[in-house]
Coordinates of C-alpha atoms in Angstrom, one line a residue:
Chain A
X6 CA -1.3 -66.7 1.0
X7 CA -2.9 -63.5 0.5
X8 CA -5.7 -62.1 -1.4
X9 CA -3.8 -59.3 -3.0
X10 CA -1.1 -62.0 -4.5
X11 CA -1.9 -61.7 -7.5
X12 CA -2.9 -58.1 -7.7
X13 CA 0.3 -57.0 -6.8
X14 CA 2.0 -59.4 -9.1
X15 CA 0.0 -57.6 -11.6
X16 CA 0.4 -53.9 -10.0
X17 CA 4.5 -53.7 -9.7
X18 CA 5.8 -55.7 -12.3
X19 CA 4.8 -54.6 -16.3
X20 CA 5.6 -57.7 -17.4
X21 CA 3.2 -59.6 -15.3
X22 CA 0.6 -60.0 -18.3
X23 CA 2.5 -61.4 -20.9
X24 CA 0.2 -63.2 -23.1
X25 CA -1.7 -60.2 -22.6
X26 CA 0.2 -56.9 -22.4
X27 CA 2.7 -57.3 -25.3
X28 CA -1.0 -57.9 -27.8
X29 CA -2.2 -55.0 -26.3
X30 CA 0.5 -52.7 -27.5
X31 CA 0.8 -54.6 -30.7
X32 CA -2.6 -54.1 -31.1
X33 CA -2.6 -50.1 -30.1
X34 CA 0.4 -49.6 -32.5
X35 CA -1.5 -51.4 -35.3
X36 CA -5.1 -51.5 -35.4
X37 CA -5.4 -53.7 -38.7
X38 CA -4.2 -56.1 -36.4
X39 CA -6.4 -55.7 -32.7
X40 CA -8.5 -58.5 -32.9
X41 CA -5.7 -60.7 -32.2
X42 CA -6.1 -60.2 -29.1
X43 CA -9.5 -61.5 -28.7
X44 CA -8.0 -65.6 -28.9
X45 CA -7.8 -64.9 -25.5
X46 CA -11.3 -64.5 -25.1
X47 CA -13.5 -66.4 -22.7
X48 CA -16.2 -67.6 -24.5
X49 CA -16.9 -70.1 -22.2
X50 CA -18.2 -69.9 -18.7
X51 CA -15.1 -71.0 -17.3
X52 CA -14.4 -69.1 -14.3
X53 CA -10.4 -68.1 -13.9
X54 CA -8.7 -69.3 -11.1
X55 CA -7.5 -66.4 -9.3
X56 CA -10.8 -65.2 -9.4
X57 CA -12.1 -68.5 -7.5
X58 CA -9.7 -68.0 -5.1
X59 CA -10.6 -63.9 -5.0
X60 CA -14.0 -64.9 -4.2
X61 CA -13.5 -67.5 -1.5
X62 CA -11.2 -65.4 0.3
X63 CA -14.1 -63.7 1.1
X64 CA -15.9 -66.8 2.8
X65 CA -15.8 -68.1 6.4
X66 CA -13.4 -71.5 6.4
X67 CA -16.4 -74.0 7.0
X68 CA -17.7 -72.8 3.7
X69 CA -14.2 -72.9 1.7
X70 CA -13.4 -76.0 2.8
X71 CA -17.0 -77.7 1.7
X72 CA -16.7 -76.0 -1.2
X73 CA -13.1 -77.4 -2.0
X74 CA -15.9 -80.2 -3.6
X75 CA -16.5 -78.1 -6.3
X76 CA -14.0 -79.2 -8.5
X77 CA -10.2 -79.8 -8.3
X78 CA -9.0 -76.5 -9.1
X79 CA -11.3 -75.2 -6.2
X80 CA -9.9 -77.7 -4.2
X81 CA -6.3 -76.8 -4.9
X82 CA -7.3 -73.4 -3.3
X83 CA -9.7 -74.2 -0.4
X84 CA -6.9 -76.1 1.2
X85 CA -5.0 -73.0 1.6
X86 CA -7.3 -72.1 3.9
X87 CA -8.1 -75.1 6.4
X88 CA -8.4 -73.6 9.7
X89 CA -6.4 -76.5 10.7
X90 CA -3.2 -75.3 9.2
X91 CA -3.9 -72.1 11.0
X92 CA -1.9 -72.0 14.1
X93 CA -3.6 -69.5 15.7
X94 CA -6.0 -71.1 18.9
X95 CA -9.9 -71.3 18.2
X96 CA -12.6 -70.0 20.6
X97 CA -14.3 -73.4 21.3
X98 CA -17.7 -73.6 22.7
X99 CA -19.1 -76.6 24.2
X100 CA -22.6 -77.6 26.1
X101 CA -23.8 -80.3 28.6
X102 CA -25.6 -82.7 26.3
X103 CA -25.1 -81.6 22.7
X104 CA -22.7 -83.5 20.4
X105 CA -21.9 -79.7 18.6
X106 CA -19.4 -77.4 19.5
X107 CA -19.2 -74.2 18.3
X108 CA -16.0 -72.3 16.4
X109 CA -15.5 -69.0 16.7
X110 CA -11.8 -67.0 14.8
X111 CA -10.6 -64.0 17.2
X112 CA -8.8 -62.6 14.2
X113 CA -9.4 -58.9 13.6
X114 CA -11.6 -58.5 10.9
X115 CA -13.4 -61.2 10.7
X116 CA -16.2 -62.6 12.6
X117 CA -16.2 -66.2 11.6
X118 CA -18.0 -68.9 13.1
X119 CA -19.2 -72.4 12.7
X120 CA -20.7 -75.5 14.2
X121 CA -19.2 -78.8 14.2
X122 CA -21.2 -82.1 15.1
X123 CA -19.6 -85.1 16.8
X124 CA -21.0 -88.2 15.7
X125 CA -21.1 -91.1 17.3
X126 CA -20.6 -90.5 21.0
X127 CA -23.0 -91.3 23.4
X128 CA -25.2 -87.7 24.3
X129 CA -24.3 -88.4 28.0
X130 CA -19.9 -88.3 27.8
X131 CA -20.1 -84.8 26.3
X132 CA -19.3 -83.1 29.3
X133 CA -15.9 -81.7 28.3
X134 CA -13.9 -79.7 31.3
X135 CA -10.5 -79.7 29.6
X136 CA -8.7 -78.6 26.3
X137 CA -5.1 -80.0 25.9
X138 CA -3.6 -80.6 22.3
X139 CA -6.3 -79.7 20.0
X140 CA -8.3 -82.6 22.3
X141 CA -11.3 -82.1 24.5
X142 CA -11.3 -84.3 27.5
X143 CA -14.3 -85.3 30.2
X144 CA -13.7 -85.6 34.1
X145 CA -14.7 -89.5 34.2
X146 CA -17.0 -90.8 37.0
X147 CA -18.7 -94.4 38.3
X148 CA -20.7 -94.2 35.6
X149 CA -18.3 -93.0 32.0
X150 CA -15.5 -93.2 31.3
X151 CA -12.8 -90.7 30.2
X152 CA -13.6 -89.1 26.6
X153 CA -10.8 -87.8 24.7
X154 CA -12.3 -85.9 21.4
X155 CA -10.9 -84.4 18.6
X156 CA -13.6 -82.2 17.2
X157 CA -11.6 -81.5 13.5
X158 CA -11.5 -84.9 13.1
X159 CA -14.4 -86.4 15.0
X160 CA -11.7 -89.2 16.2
X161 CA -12.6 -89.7 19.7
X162 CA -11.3 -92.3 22.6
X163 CA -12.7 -93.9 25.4
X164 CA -10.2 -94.6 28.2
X165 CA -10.3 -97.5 30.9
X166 CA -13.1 -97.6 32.9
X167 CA -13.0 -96.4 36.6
X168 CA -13.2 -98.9 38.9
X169 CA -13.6 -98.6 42.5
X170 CA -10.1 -97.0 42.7
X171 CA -9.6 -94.6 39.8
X172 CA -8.9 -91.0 39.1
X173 CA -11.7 -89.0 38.6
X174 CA -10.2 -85.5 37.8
X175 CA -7.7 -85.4 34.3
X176 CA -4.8 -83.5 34.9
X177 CA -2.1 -82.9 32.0
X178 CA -1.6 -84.4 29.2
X179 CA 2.3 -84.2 27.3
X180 CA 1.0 -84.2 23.4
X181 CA -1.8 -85.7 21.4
X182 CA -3.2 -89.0 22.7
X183 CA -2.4 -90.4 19.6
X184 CA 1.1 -90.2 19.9
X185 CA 3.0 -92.5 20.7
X186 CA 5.0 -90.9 23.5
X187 CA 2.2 -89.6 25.1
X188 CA 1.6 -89.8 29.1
X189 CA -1.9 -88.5 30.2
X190 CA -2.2 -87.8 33.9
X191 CA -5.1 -88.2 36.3
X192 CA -5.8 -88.0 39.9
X193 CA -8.5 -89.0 42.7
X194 CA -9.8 -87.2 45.3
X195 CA -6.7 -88.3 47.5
X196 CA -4.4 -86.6 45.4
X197 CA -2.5 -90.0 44.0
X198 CA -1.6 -90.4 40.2
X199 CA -2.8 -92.9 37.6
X200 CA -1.0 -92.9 34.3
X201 CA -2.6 -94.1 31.0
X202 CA -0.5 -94.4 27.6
X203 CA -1.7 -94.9 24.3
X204 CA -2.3 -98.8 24.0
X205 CA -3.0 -99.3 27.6
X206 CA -5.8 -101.3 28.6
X207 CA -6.1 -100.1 32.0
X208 CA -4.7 -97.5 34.3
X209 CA -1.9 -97.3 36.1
X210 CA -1.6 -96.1 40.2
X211 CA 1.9 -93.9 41.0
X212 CA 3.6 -94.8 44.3
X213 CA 3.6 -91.7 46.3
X214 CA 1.2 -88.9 46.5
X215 CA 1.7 -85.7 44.7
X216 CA 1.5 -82.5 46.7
X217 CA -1.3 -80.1 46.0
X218 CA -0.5 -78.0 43.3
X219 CA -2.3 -74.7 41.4
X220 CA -1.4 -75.3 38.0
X221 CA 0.6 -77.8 35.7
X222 CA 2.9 -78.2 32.4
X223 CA 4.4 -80.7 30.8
X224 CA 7.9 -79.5 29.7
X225 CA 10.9 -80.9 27.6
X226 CA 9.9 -84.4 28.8
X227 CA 8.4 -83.7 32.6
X228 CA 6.2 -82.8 34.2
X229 CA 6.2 -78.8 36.5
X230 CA 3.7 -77.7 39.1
X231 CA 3.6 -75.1 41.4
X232 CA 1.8 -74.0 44.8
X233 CA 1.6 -69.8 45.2
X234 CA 0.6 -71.0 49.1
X235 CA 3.2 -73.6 49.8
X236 CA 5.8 -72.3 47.0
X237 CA 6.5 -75.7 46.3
X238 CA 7.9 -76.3 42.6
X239 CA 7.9 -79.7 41.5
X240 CA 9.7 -81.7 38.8
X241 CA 8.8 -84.9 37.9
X242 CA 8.6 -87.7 35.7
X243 CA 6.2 -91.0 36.0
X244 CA 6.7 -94.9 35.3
X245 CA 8.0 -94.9 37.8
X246 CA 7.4 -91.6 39.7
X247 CA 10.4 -89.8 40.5
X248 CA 10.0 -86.3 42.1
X249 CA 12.2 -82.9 42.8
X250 CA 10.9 -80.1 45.2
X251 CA 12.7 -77.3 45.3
X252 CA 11.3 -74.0 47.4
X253 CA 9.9 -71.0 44.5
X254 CA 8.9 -67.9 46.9
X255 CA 5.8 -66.1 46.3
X256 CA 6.1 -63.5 44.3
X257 CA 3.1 -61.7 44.1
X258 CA 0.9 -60.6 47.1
X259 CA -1.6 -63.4 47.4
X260 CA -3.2 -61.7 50.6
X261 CA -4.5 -58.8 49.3
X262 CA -5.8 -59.8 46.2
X263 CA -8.2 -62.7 44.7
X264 CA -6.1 -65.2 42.5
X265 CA -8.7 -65.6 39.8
X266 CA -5.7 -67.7 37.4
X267 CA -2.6 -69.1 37.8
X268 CA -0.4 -70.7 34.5
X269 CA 2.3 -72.0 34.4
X270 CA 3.5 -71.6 30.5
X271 CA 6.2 -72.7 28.0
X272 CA 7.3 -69.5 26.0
X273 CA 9.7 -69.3 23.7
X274 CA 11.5 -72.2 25.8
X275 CA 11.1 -70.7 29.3
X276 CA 8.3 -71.4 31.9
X277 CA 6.7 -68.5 32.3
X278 CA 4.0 -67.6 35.3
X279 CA 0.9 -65.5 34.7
X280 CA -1.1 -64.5 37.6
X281 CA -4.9 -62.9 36.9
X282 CA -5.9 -61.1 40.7
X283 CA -8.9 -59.3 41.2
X284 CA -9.2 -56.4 43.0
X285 CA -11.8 -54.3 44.5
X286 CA -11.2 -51.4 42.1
X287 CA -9.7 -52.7 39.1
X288 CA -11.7 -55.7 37.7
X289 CA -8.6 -57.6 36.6
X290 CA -4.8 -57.4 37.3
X291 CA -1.8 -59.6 35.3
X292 CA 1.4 -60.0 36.5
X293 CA 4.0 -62.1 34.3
X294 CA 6.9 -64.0 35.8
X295 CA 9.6 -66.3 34.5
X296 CA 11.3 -69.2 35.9
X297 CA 15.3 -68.6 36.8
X298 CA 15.8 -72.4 37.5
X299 CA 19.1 -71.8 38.8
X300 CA 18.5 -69.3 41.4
X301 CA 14.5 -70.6 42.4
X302 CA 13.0 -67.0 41.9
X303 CA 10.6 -66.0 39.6
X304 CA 11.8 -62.9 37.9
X305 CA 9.3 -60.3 36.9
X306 CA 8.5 -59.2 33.2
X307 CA 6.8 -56.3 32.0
X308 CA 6.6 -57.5 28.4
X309 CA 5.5 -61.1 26.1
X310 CA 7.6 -59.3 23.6
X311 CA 6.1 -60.7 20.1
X312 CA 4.1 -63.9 22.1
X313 CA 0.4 -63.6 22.9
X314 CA -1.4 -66.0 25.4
X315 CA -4.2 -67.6 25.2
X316 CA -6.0 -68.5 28.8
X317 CA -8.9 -70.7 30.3
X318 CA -10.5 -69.1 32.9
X319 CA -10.5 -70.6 36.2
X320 CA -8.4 -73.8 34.2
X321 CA -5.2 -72.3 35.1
X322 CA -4.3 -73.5 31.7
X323 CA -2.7 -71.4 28.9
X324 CA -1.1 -71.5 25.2
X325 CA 1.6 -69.3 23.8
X326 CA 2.1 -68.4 20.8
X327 CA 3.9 -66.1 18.4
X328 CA 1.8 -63.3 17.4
X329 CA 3.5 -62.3 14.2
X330 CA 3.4 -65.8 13.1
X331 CA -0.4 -66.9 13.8
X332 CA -1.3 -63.5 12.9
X333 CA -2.7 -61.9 16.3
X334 CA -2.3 -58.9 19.0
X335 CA 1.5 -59.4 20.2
X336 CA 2.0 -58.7 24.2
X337 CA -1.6 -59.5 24.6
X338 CA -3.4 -61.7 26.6
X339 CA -6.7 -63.6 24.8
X340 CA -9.1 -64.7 28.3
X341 CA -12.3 -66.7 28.0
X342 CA -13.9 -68.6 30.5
X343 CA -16.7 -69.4 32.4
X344 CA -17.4 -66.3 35.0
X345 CA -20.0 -64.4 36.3
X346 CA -19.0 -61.2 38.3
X347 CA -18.2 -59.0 35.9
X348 CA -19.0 -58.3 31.7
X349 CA -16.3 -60.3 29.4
X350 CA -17.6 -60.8 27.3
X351 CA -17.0 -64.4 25.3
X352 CA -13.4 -63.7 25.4
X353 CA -11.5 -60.4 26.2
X354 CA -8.1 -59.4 25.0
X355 CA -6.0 -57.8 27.7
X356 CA -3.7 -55.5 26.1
X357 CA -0.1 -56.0 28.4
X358 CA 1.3 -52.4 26.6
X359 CA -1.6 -50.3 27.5
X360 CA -3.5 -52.7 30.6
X361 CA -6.9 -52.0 28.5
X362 CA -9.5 -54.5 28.3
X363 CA -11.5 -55.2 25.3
X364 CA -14.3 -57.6 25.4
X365 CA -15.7 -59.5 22.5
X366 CA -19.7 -60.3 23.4
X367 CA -21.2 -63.5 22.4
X368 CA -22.4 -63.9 18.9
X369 CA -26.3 -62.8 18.8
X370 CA -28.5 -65.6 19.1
X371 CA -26.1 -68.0 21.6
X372 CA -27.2 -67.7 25.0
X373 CA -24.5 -66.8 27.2
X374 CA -25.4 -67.8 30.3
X375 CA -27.0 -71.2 29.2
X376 CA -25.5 -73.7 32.1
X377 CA -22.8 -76.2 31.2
X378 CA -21.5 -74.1 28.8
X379 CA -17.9 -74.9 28.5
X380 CA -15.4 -72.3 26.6
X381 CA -11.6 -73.0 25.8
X382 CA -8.7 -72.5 23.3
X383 CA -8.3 -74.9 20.9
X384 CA -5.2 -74.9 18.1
X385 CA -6.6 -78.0 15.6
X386 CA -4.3 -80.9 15.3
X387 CA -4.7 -83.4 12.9
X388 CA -2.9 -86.0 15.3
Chain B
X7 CA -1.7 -49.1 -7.1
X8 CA -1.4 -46.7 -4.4
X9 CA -0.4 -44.0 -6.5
X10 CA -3.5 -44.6 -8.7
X11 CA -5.7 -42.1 -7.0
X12 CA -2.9 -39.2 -7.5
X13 CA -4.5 -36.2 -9.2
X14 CA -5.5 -36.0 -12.5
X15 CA -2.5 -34.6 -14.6
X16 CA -4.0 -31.5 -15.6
X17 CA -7.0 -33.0 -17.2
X18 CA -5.2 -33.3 -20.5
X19 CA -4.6 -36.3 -21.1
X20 CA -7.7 -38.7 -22.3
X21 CA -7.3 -42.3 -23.2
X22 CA -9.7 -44.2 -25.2
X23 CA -10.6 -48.0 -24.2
X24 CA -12.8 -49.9 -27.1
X25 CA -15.1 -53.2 -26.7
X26 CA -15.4 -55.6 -28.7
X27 CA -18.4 -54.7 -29.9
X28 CA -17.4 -51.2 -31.2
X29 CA -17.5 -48.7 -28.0
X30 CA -15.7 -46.7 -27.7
X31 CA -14.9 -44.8 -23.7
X32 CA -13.0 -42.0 -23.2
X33 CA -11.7 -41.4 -19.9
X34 CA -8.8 -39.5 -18.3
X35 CA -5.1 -40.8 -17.0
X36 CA -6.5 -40.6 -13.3
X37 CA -9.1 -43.0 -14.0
X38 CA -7.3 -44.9 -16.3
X39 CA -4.6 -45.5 -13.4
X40 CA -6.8 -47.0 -10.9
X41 CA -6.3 -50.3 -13.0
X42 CA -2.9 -51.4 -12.9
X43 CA -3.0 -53.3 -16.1
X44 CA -4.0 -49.9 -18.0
X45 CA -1.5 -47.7 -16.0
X46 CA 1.4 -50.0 -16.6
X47 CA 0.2 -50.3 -20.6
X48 CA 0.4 -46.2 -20.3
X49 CA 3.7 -45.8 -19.0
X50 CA 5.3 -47.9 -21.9
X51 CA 3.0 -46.8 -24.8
X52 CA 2.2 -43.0 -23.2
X53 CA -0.9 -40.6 -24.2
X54 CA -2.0 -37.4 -24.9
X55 CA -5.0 -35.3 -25.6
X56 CA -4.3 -35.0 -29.3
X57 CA -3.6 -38.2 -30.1
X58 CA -5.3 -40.6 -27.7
X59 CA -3.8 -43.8 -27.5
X60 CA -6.9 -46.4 -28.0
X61 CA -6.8 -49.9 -26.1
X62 CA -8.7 -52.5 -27.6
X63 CA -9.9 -54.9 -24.6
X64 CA -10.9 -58.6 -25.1
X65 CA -14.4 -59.5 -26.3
X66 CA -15.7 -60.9 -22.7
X67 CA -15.5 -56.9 -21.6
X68 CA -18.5 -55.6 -23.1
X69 CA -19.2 -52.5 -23.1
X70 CA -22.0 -52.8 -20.3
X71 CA -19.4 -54.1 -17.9
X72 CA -17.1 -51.7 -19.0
X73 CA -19.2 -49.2 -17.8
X74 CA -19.8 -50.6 -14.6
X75 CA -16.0 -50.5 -14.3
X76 CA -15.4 -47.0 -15.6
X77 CA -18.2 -46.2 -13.5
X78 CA -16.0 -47.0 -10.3
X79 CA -13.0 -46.1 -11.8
X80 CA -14.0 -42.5 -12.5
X81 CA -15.8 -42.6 -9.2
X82 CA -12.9 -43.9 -7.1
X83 CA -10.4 -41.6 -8.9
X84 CA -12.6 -38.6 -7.7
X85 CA -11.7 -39.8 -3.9
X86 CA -14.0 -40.0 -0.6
X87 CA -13.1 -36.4 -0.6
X88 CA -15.9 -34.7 -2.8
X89 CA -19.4 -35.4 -3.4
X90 CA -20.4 -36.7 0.2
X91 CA -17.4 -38.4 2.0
X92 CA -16.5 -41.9 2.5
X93 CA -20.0 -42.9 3.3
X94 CA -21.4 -41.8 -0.3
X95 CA -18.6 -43.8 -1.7
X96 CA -19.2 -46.8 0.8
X97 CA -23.0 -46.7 -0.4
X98 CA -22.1 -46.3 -4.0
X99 CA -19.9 -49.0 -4.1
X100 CA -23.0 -51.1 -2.4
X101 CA -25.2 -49.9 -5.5
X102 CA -22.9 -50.9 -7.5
X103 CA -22.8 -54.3 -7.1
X104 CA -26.6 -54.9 -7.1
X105 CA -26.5 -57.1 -10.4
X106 CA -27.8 -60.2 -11.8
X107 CA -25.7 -63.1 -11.7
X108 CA -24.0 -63.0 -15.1
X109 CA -22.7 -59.6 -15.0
X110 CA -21.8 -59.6 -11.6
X111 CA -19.5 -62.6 -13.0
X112 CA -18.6 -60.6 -15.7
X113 CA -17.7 -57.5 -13.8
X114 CA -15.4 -59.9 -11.2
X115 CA -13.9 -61.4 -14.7
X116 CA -13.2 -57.2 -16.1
X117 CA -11.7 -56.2 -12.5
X118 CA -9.0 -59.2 -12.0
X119 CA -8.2 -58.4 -16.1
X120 CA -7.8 -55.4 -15.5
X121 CA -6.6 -54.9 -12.0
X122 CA -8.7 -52.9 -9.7
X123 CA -7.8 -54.4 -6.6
X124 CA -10.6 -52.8 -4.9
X125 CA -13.2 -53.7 -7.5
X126 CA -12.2 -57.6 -7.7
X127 CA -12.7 -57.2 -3.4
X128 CA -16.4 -55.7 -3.9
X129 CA -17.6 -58.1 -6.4
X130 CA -15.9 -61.0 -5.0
X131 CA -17.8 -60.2 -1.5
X132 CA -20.7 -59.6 -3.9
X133 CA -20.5 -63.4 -5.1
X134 CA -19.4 -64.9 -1.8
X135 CA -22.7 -63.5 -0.5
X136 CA -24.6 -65.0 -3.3
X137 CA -22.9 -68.3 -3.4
X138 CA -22.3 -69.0 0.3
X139 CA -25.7 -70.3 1.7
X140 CA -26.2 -72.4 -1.7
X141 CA -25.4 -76.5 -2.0
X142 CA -22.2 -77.5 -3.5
X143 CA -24.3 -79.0 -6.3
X144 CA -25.9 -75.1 -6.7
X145 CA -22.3 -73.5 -6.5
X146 CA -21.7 -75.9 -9.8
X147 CA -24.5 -74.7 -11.7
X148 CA -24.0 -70.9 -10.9
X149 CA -20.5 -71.4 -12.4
X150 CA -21.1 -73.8 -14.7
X151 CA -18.3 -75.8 -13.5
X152 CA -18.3 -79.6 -13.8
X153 CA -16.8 -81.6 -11.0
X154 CA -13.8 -83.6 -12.2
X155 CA -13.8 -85.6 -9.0
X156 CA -15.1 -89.2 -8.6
X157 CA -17.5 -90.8 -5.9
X158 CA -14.4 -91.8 -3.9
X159 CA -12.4 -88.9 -4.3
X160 CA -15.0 -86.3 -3.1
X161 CA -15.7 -89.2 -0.2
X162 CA -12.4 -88.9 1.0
X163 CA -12.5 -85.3 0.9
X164 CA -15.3 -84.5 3.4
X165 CA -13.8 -88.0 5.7
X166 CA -11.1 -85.2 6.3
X167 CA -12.6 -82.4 7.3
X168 CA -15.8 -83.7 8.7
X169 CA -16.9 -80.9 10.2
X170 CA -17.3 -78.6 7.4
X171 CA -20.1 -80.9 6.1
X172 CA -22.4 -80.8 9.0

């Protein structure tokens, strides 16, 4: 949908006025007979409805979607514009002990922001760490449980408690936790795995320990992580745990540089690596890898092509997406995060074509270096 | 649209639009053609200096918003290029739109009618500014709309997007 629709309906195609046009010239061949055309006349206040939707274009979505109340013809329009059927991911800010979270659109040209309130949930379990599926999730401890919250929705669940013996770190999750098929990982400080499905009432301990890894995805049904110290790639599944290590050199320089990021990434149906280093001269570095299954190497790419990722800073988490079709930057990189050491802003795009940086500050008025601020990508899901 | 801000041709030929209410404006092809409803009229029906071809236009363009329109037409037609630059055309397009509720309405109405992209973007902005800080209720009365919705119906409405209601 866009604003011009009906413009250029009306700018290439002379017959796109008909009940108006054809009176016209009537009326301009034959003036006896001009005020014929004025039975089209609005009398009334009634307000056209390409002219509704010309003006609410021009509105951030929290305010077209409250005023879809208006009427049912505004309606009709304001759902055309519900930032959940947007697939492009939100800037999502959260604090320690505030049931808001702030919105904020990275698309060019428009500056959009808005709050959203979570009602119900106790002040203390709004300590989110995590982003996975349009969810926000809490590290559970002795004293609350896991909190899985979808802020479009406001649904939010409350996971088993922790007993003595319980994870206390979440770990990956392989869709929405209200699908049915979901399996949602956690671990202790031991490194061992509990499972939790949708329906169960408690959690459930994996035989085995899994090795340390950097960074996780769940992928065509299992489950991939990788160690750039150890190499180690594993595959596995859970219920029960069945694992597959295979040996995935190194290969960036991990000596020389700080790792600030590692992702693993589905992309276009391929894993992909992206490594963030930090030099002493050049604030940040990317390198972009993808997984040859076949031959265990990663092989190095200069290019996303059309996809643009979206990355959590230190989460090691990240989102692909195609840029043409969400409508951003394509063979860029969107970064936000929690650092201190050097200016980025609220987020930064990393352009991959040209390696420049450009860093979008925090909206006036929000204090950026409030503690237990949290900041992640978030792509709305109704689920 | 685009080729709406070509140059004049030769100044010669004039077109006359007429309100409702008896006034008449004369203005030339290049401004006529930065609405597409009047430059796609023209091509069919043509014009010339002699004989200018008079367009009646529909009784809810009077001939005050008319020449708030004509007034950016002629303006726009002219180009960034002379009198001052972009910014003189930025800041009279921010003049421009300084009305009171009812003609800035009517203005919006006389723009999509008679297509001026460009217009219907300025005076659209114009009313998103005016409406967007007011209550759904106010947004009702500005536009004298009346909600056809019941109690249950707007309910479920804001149960689904929740957070647009805070």
């Amino acid at each position: 949908m866009t604003k011009y629709e009906h413009q250029q309906q009306g700018g290439s195609d002379t017959n796109a006025l008909p009940p108006i046009s054809p009176k016209l010239a009537v009326a301009t061949s034959d003036k006896n007979h001009k005020r014929e055309i004025d039975e089209n006349a609005e009398k009334t206040k009634y307000i056209p409805i390409d002219i509704v939707e010309s003006i609410l274009t021009e509105m951030n979505p929290r305010d077209i979607m409250r005023l879809g109340t208006v009427c049912k013809d505004w309606r009709a329009i304001s759902v055309q514009f519900d930032p959940m059927t947007r697939k492009i991911p939100w800037l999502i800010t959260t604090k320690v002990w505030k049931a808001t979270c702030r919105l904020r659109s990275v698309e060019e040209d428009e500056d959009s922001f808005f709050k959203i309130k979570f009602p119900g949930i106790p002040m203390l379990w709004t300590l989110f760490y995590n982003c996975s599926h349009g969810w926000l999730v809490t590290e559970p401890d002795h004293y609350s449980p896991m909190i899985l919250l979808n802020p479009f929705t406001s649904v939010w669940l409350q996971l088993p408690a922790c007993k003595p013996a319980a994870p206390n770190s979440f770990v990956c999750m392989s869709s929405a936790p209200t699908h049915p098929d979901c399996i949602l990982l956690a671990r202790d400080y031991t490194n061992h795995l509990y499972v939790w499905r949708p329906g169960d009432e408690s959690w459930t301990l994996e035989e085995g320990v899994l090795e340390a890894f950097d960074t996780i995805i769940s992928f065509k049904g299992l489950f991939y992580t990788w160690n750039h110290r150890s190499w180690c790639l594993t595959i596995f599944q859970v219920l029960p745990l069945r694992l597959r290590k295979l040996v995935v050199p190194c290969p960036f320089d991990s000596h020389s540089s700080y790792v600030r990021n590692l992702s693993l990434v589905e992309s276009c149906g391929n894993i992909l690596l992206v490594c963030i280093t930090e030099h002493v001269l050049q604030p940040l570095v990317v390198f972009l890898f993808r997984l040859d299954l076949e031959k265990k190497v990663w092989i190095k790419m200069e290019s996303l092509g059309d996809q643009a990722l979206f990355i959590v800073i230190p989460r090691n988490q990240a989102i692909s997406v195609s840029a043409r079709e969400v409508g951003c930057s394509a063979n860029c990189i969107y970064l936000t995060g929690v650092w201190q050491p050097f200016p980025l802003g609220e987020f930064s795009v990393y352009n991959l074509d040209n390696h420049i940086i450009e860093s979008f500050p925090t909206f006036i008025g929000h204090n950026q270096r409030r503690y237990g601020c949290n900041r992640f990508w978030i792509t709305p899901s109704l689920s | 649209m685009s080729e709406g801000t070509k140059e004049p041709d030769g100044g010669e030929e004039k077109v006359v639009l007429k309100t409702h209410d008896g006034q008449e404006f004369t203005v030339d092809m290049a401004t006529a053609n930065q609405s597409g409803t009047l430059k796609n009229l023209l091509s069919e029906v043509g014009s010339s200096s002699n004989n200018p071809q008079v367009i009646p236009l529909p009784s809810s363009i009077t001939s005050r918003v008319l020449g708030k329109v004509v007034e950016y037409c002629q303006r726009h037609a002219a180009g960034g290029g002379r009198r001052g630059g972009m910014q003189a055309l930025e800041q009279f397009d921010e003049e421009l739109v300084e009305l009171d509720k009812d003609m800035l309405l009517d203005v919006t109405y006389a723009a999509a009618f008679l297509d001026v992209p460009r217009l219907l973007d300025l005076t659209s902005q114009a009313v998103a500014d005016a409406i967007k800080n007011m209550s759904v209720e106010e947004v009702r009365h500005y536009f004298g709309v009346v909600s056809d919705f019941t109690e249950e119906e707007e309910k479920v409405i804001r149960s689904e997007c929740p957070w647009a209601f805070e």
